[in-house]
Amino acid sequence: MDLGSNFAAKLEQYLLMGKSMRGAAAAKLIQSATSAPGVFVFGELFDLPGIRNLEKDEQYSHSYALLQLFAYKTYQDYLENKDQLPILNEAQTIKLKHLSIVSMATERRILPYPLLMSRLAMSTIRELEDLIIDAIYLDILRGKLDQKESQLEVEYTMGRDLEPGKVESMLSALRDWASTTSAVLATLDSQISSISSQNAFNKKQKDDYEAHVQQIIKEVSEKKESAPAYSSGTKKPLASHGQATTGTGDRMDVDEPEGSAAGGPKGKNRK
């Protein structure tokens, strides 16, 4: 379930009651809604005629300003405009500080303790951490307290109401983001294509090299197989009778001495 998905349902009873309220009753409705547990979105109250009329009512305009404060402003705004606003009770003070953390998280994901303590007018870290833990428990935000680094790491937050006129600036920011994202994606695609081409070229070079090596090995092997081979126990063929071999293995004729040939006259016996 998304954060804050049930907050609108908690506002429903105030919307039903506020349809017929005017003046003091409408101002009291704002006081009740901003103090009520679990009510963190207020935008639909501005659609009620009795609430809208308070803006121009000198007696109750401060109640309308109070509703604006809780809808899309922060505790720091309250401190800067206390003279034009009703005094907050304890429940309202805690709720507005919770909502202020949500607004701060839209500007940066890492919120240092000193920044939070300054914006929320809190004097001790223990008090601040208790406030953050309550906000997480109430499903206002998700995050992690990093006590070592003294900071809040925000993961998700509920969505707050948008201040009038902020829709256009948000749409402009989204268009800029979309344009930047498209440019980044185009650059990444180009780099990926370049890397793929380089990898294909390197693979071809490697395949060509391996094929060349295999061809050389094959040629050397074929030459060895076709060359005459003599084992160490095999003698070279001897020349036939009346022939001799040269050092290169070629045969040549040799003149035999008289009487040495087979079948020649035998020598006489000596006395």
CSV table of C-alpha atoms in Angstrom, one decimal:
chain,number,residue,atom,x,y,z
A,1,MET,CA,0.0,0.0,0.0
A,2,ASP,CA,1.3,3.5,-0.9
A,3,LEU,CA,2.1,5.9,1.9
A,4,GLY,CA,-0.8,8.0,2.9
A,5,SER,CA,-3.3,6.1,0.8
A,6,ASN,CA,-5.8,6.1,3.6
A,7,PHE,CA,-5.4,9.8,4.6
A,8,ALA,CA,-8.2,11.0,2.2
A,9,ALA,CA,-10.7,8.6,3.8
A,10,LYS,CA,-9.9,10.2,7.2
A,11,LEU,CA,-10.8,13.6,5.8
A,12,GLU,CA,-14.1,12.4,4.5
A,13,GLN,CA,-16.1,13.0,7.6
A,14,TYR,CA,-15.0,16.6,7.7
A,15,LEU,CA,-16.0,17.1,4.1
A,16,LEU,CA,-19.5,15.8,4.8
A,17,MET,CA,-19.9,18.0,7.9
A,18,GLY,CA,-18.4,21.1,6.2
A,19,LYS,CA,-20.9,21.2,3.3
A,20,SER,CA,-23.4,23.2,5.3
A,21,MET,CA,-21.1,25.0,7.7
A,22,ARG,CA,-20.5,28.8,7.5
A,23,GLY,CA,-18.6,31.4,9.6
A,24,ALA,CA,-17.7,30.3,13.1
A,25,ALA,CA,-18.7,26.7,12.5
A,26,ALA,CA,-16.5,26.5,9.4
A,27,ALA,CA,-13.6,28.0,11.4
A,28,LYS,CA,-14.1,25.4,14.1
A,29,LEU,CA,-14.1,22.6,11.5
A,30,ILE,CA,-10.7,23.7,10.4
A,31,GLN,CA,-9.5,23.7,14.0
A,32,SER,CA,-10.8,20.2,14.4
A,33,ALA,CA,-9.4,18.8,11.1
A,34,THR,CA,-5.9,20.2,11.7
A,35,SER,CA,-5.8,18.7,15.2
A,36,ALA,CA,-7.4,15.3,14.4
A,37,PRO,CA,-5.1,12.2,14.4
A,38,GLY,CA,-4.5,10.7,10.9
A,39,VAL,CA,-5.7,13.7,8.9
A,40,PHE,CA,-2.7,14.9,6.9
A,41,VAL,CA,-4.3,16.1,3.6
A,42,PHE,CA,-6.6,19.1,3.5
A,43,GLY,CA,-6.9,20.2,-0.2
A,44,GLU,CA,-10.6,19.2,-0.6
A,45,LEU,CA,-11.7,21.4,2.2
A,46,PHE,CA,-10.8,24.4,0.1
A,47,ASP,CA,-13.6,23.3,-2.3
A,48,LEU,CA,-16.3,23.8,0.3
A,49,PRO,CA,-18.1,27.2,-0.1
A,50,GLY,CA,-18.2,27.8,3.6
A,51,ILE,CA,-14.4,27.4,3.9
A,52,ARG,CA,-13.7,29.5,0.8
A,53,ASN,CA,-15.7,32.4,2.2
A,54,LEU,CA,-13.5,32.5,5.3
A,55,GLU,CA,-10.6,33.9,3.3
A,56,LYS,CA,-12.4,37.3,2.9
A,57,ASP,CA,-14.0,37.2,6.3
A,58,GLU,CA,-12.0,39.6,8.5
A,59,GLN,CA,-13.1,37.8,11.7
A,60,TYR,CA,-12.1,34.3,10.5
A,61,SER,CA,-9.5,34.8,7.8
A,62,HIS,CA,-6.8,33.6,10.3
A,63,SER,CA,-8.6,30.2,10.3
A,64,TYR,CA,-8.4,30.1,6.5
A,65,ALA,CA,-4.6,30.9,6.8
A,66,LEU,CA,-4.3,28.1,9.3
A,67,LEU,CA,-5.8,25.7,6.8
A,68,GLN,CA,-3.3,26.9,4.2
A,69,LEU,CA,-0.5,26.4,6.6
A,70,PHE,CA,-1.4,22.7,7.2
A,71,ALA,CA,-2.1,22.1,3.5
A,72,TYR,CA,1.2,23.1,1.9
A,73,LYS,CA,3.3,25.1,4.3
A,74,THR,CA,5.8,24.4,7.0
A,75,TYR,CA,6.6,25.0,10.7
A,76,GLN,CA,9.1,27.5,9.7
A,77,ASP,CA,6.4,29.5,7.9
A,78,TYR,CA,4.4,29.4,11.1
A,79,LEU,CA,7.2,30.8,13.1
A,80,GLU,CA,7.7,33.6,10.6
A,81,ASN,CA,3.9,34.5,10.6
A,82,LYS,CA,2.8,33.7,14.2
A,83,ASP,CA,1.1,37.1,14.5
A,84,GLN,CA,-1.3,36.4,11.7
A,85,LEU,CA,-2.1,32.8,12.8
A,86,PRO,CA,-3.9,31.2,15.7
A,87,ILE,CA,-1.8,29.6,18.4
A,88,LEU,CA,-1.1,26.0,17.7
A,89,ASN,CA,-2.0,23.3,20.3
A,90,GLU,CA,0.3,20.4,20.9
A,91,ALA,CA,-1.3,18.0,18.4
A,92,GLN,CA,-1.2,20.7,15.7
A,93,THR,CA,2.4,21.5,16.5
A,94,ILE,CA,3.5,17.9,16.2
A,95,LYS,CA,1.5,17.4,13.0
A,96,LEU,CA,2.9,20.5,11.3
A,97,LYS,CA,6.4,19.4,12.1
A,98,HIS,CA,5.7,16.0,10.6
A,99,LEU,CA,4.4,17.6,7.4
A,100,SER,CA,7.4,19.9,7.4
A,101,ILE,CA,9.8,16.9,7.2
A,102,VAL,CA,7.8,15.7,4.2
A,103,SER,CA,8.3,19.1,2.5
A,104,MET,CA,12.0,19.1,3.3
A,105,ALA,CA,12.4,15.6,1.9
A,106,THR,CA,11.1,16.8,-1.5
A,107,GLU,CA,14.2,19.0,-1.7
A,108,ARG,CA,16.8,16.5,-0.5
A,109,ARG,CA,16.8,12.8,0.4
A,110,ILE,CA,19.5,13.1,3.1
A,111,LEU,CA,18.3,15.4,6.0
A,112,PRO,CA,21.1,16.3,8.5
A,113,TYR,CA,20.0,16.5,12.1
A,114,PRO,CA,21.2,20.1,12.5
A,115,LEU,CA,19.1,21.2,9.6
A,116,LEU,CA,16.0,19.4,10.9
A,117,MET,CA,16.5,20.8,14.4
A,118,SER,CA,16.9,24.3,13.1
A,119,ARG,CA,13.8,24.2,10.8
A,120,LEU,CA,11.6,22.5,13.5
A,121,ALA,CA,12.9,24.5,16.4
A,122,MET,CA,13.9,21.4,18.4
A,123,SER,CA,16.6,21.5,21.1
A,124,THR,CA,17.7,17.9,21.5
A,125,ILE,CA,18.5,15.0,19.2
A,126,ARG,CA,16.3,12.6,21.3
A,127,GLU,CA,13.3,14.8,20.8
A,128,LEU,CA,14.0,15.0,17.0
A,129,GLU,CA,14.4,11.2,16.7
A,130,ASP,CA,11.2,10.6,18.6
A,131,LEU,CA,9.4,12.9,16.2
A,132,ILE,CA,10.8,11.1,13.2
A,133,ILE,CA,10.0,7.6,14.6
A,134,ASP,CA,6.4,8.8,15.2
A,135,ALA,CA,6.2,10.0,11.5
A,136,ILE,CA,7.4,6.6,10.3
A,137,TYR,CA,4.9,4.8,12.5
A,138,LEU,CA,2.1,7.0,11.2
A,139,ASP,CA,3.0,6.1,7.6
A,140,ILE,CA,4.0,9.7,6.8
A,141,LEU,CA,7.4,8.7,5.6
A,142,ARG,CA,9.8,5.8,5.3
A,143,GLY,CA,13.4,6.2,6.1
A,144,LYS,CA,16.4,5.3,8.3
A,145,LEU,CA,17.9,7.1,11.2
A,146,ASP,CA,21.7,7.2,10.7
A,147,GLN,CA,22.8,8.1,14.2
A,148,LYS,CA,26.5,7.7,13.3
A,149,GLU,CA,26.2,10.4,10.6
A,150,SER,CA,23.5,12.3,12.5
A,151,GLN,CA,21.1,12.3,9.6
A,152,LEU,CA,17.8,11.0,8.3
A,153,GLU,CA,17.9,9.0,5.1
A,154,VAL,CA,14.4,9.4,3.5
A,155,GLU,CA,13.2,6.6,1.2
A,156,TYR,CA,9.5,7.6,0.5
A,157,THR,CA,7.1,10.2,1.8
A,158,MET,CA,3.3,10.8,1.5
A,159,GLY,CA,2.2,13.4,-0.9
A,160,ARG,CA,1.1,16.9,0.4
A,161,ASP,CA,-1.4,19.2,-1.2
A,162,LEU,CA,0.0,21.6,-3.9
A,163,GLU,CA,0.0,25.3,-3.3
A,164,PRO,CA,-2.0,27.2,-5.9
A,165,GLY,CA,0.3,28.1,-8.8
A,166,LYS,CA,2.8,25.4,-8.0
A,167,VAL,CA,1.2,23.0,-10.5
A,168,GLU,CA,2.7,24.9,-13.5
A,169,SER,CA,6.1,25.0,-11.9
A,170,MET,CA,6.0,21.3,-11.1
A,171,LEU,CA,4.9,20.5,-14.7
A,172,SER,CA,7.8,22.6,-16.0
A,173,ALA,CA,10.2,20.8,-13.7
A,174,LEU,CA,8.9,17.4,-14.9
A,175,ARG,CA,9.3,18.5,-18.5
A,176,ASP,CA,12.9,19.5,-17.8
A,177,TRP,CA,13.5,16.2,-16.0
A,178,ALA,CA,12.0,14.3,-19.0
A,179,SER,CA,14.2,16.2,-21.4
A,180,THR,CA,17.3,15.6,-19.3
A,181,THR,CA,16.5,11.9,-18.9
A,182,SER,CA,16.0,11.5,-22.7
A,183,ALA,CA,19.4,13.1,-23.3
A,184,VAL,CA,21.1,10.8,-20.8
A,185,LEU,CA,19.4,7.8,-22.3
A,186,ALA,CA,20.5,8.8,-25.8
A,187,THR,CA,24.1,9.2,-24.6
A,188,LEU,CA,24.0,5.8,-22.9
A,189,ASP,CA,22.6,4.2,-26.0
A,190,SER,CA,25.4,5.7,-28.1
A,191,GLN,CA,28.0,4.5,-25.6
A,192,ILE,CA,26.5,1.0,-25.5
A,193,SER,CA,26.5,0.8,-29.3
A,194,SER,CA,30.1,2.0,-29.4
A,195,ILE,CA,31.1,-0.6,-26.8
A,196,SER,CA,29.2,-3.4,-28.7
A,197,SER,CA,31.0,-2.4,-32.0
A,198,GLN,CA,34.4,-2.4,-30.3
A,199,ASN,CA,33.6,-5.8,-28.7
A,200,ALA,CA,32.6,-7.3,-32.0
A,201,PHE,CA,35.8,-5.9,-33.6
A,202,ASN,CA,38.0,-7.3,-30.8
A,203,LYS,CA,36.2,-10.7,-31.1
A,204,LYS,CA,36.9,-10.8,-34.9
A,205,GLN,CA,40.6,-10.0,-34.3
A,206,LYS,CA,40.8,-12.7,-31.7
A,207,ASP,CA,39.1,-15.3,-34.0
A,208,ASP,CA,41.3,-14.3,-37.0
A,209,TYR,CA,44.4,-14.7,-34.8
A,210,GLU,CA,43.4,-18.1,-33.5
A,211,ALA,CA,42.6,-19.3,-37.0
A,212,HIS,CA,46.0,-18.2,-38.2
A,213,VAL,CA,47.7,-20.0,-35.3
A,214,GLN,CA,45.7,-23.2,-36.1
A,215,GLN,CA,46.7,-22.9,-39.7
A,216,ILE,CA,50.4,-22.7,-38.8
A,217,ILE,CA,50.1,-25.7,-36.5
A,218,LYS,CA,48.4,-27.7,-39.3
A,219,GLU,CA,51.0,-26.8,-41.8
A,220,VAL,CA,53.9,-27.8,-39.5
A,221,SER,CA,52.1,-31.0,-38.6
A,222,GLU,CA,51.7,-31.9,-42.3
A,223,LYS,CA,55.3,-31.2,-43.1
A,224,LYS,CA,56.4,-33.5,-40.3
A,225,GLU,CA,54.2,-36.3,-41.6
A,226,SER,CA,55.5,-36.1,-45.2
A,227,ALA,CA,59.3,-36.0,-44.2
A,228,PRO,CA,61.2,-39.4,-44.1
A,229,ALA,CA,61.8,-40.5,-40.6
A,230,TYR,CA,64.5,-43.0,-39.3
A,231,SER,CA,64.3,-44.4,-35.9
A,232,SER,CA,67.5,-44.8,-33.9
A,233,GLY,CA,67.4,-48.7,-34.4
A,234,THR,CA,67.1,-48.6,-38.2
A,235,LYS,CA,70.2,-48.5,-40.4
A,236,LYS,CA,70.3,-46.7,-43.6
A,237,PRO,CA,70.2,-49.0,-46.7
A,238,LEU,CA,73.6,-50.3,-47.7
A,239,ALA,CA,75.0,-49.8,-51.2
A,240,SER,CA,74.9,-52.9,-53.5
A,241,HIS,CA,78.1,-54.8,-54.4
A,242,GLY,CA,80.5,-52.7,-56.4
A,243,GLN,CA,78.8,-49.5,-55.3
A,244,ALA,CA,79.5,-47.1,-52.4
A,245,THR,CA,77.5,-44.3,-51.1
A,246,THR,CA,78.5,-40.7,-50.6
A,247,GLY,CA,77.9,-38.8,-47.5
A,248,THR,CA,74.8,-37.5,-49.0
A,249,GLY,CA,73.4,-41.0,-49.6
A,250,ASP,CA,74.1,-41.0,-53.4
A,251,ARG,CA,75.6,-44.2,-54.9
A,252,MET,CA,78.9,-44.3,-56.9
A,253,ASP,CA,80.8,-47.1,-58.8
A,254,VAL,CA,84.0,-48.5,-57.3
A,255,ASP,CA,86.7,-50.4,-59.4
A,256,GLU,CA,87.5,-53.8,-57.9
A,257,PRO,CA,91.1,-55.1,-57.9
A,258,GLU,CA,91.9,-58.0,-60.3
A,259,GLY,CA,91.2,-61.4,-58.8
A,260,SER,CA,89.0,-60.1,-56.1
A,261,ALA,CA,85.8,-60.6,-58.0
A,262,ALA,CA,83.7,-63.6,-57.3
A,263,GLY,CA,84.5,-66.5,-59.5
A,264,GLY,CA,88.1,-65.1,-60.4
A,265,PRO,CA,91.3,-67.3,-60.3
A,266,LYS,CA,92.4,-68.3,-56.9
A,267,GLY,CA,95.9,-67.4,-55.7
A,268,LYS,CA,98.6,-70.1,-55.6
A,269,ASN,CA,99.6,-71.8,-52.4
A,270,ARG,CA,102.9,-70.9,-51.1
A,271,LYS,CA,105.4,-73.6,-50.4
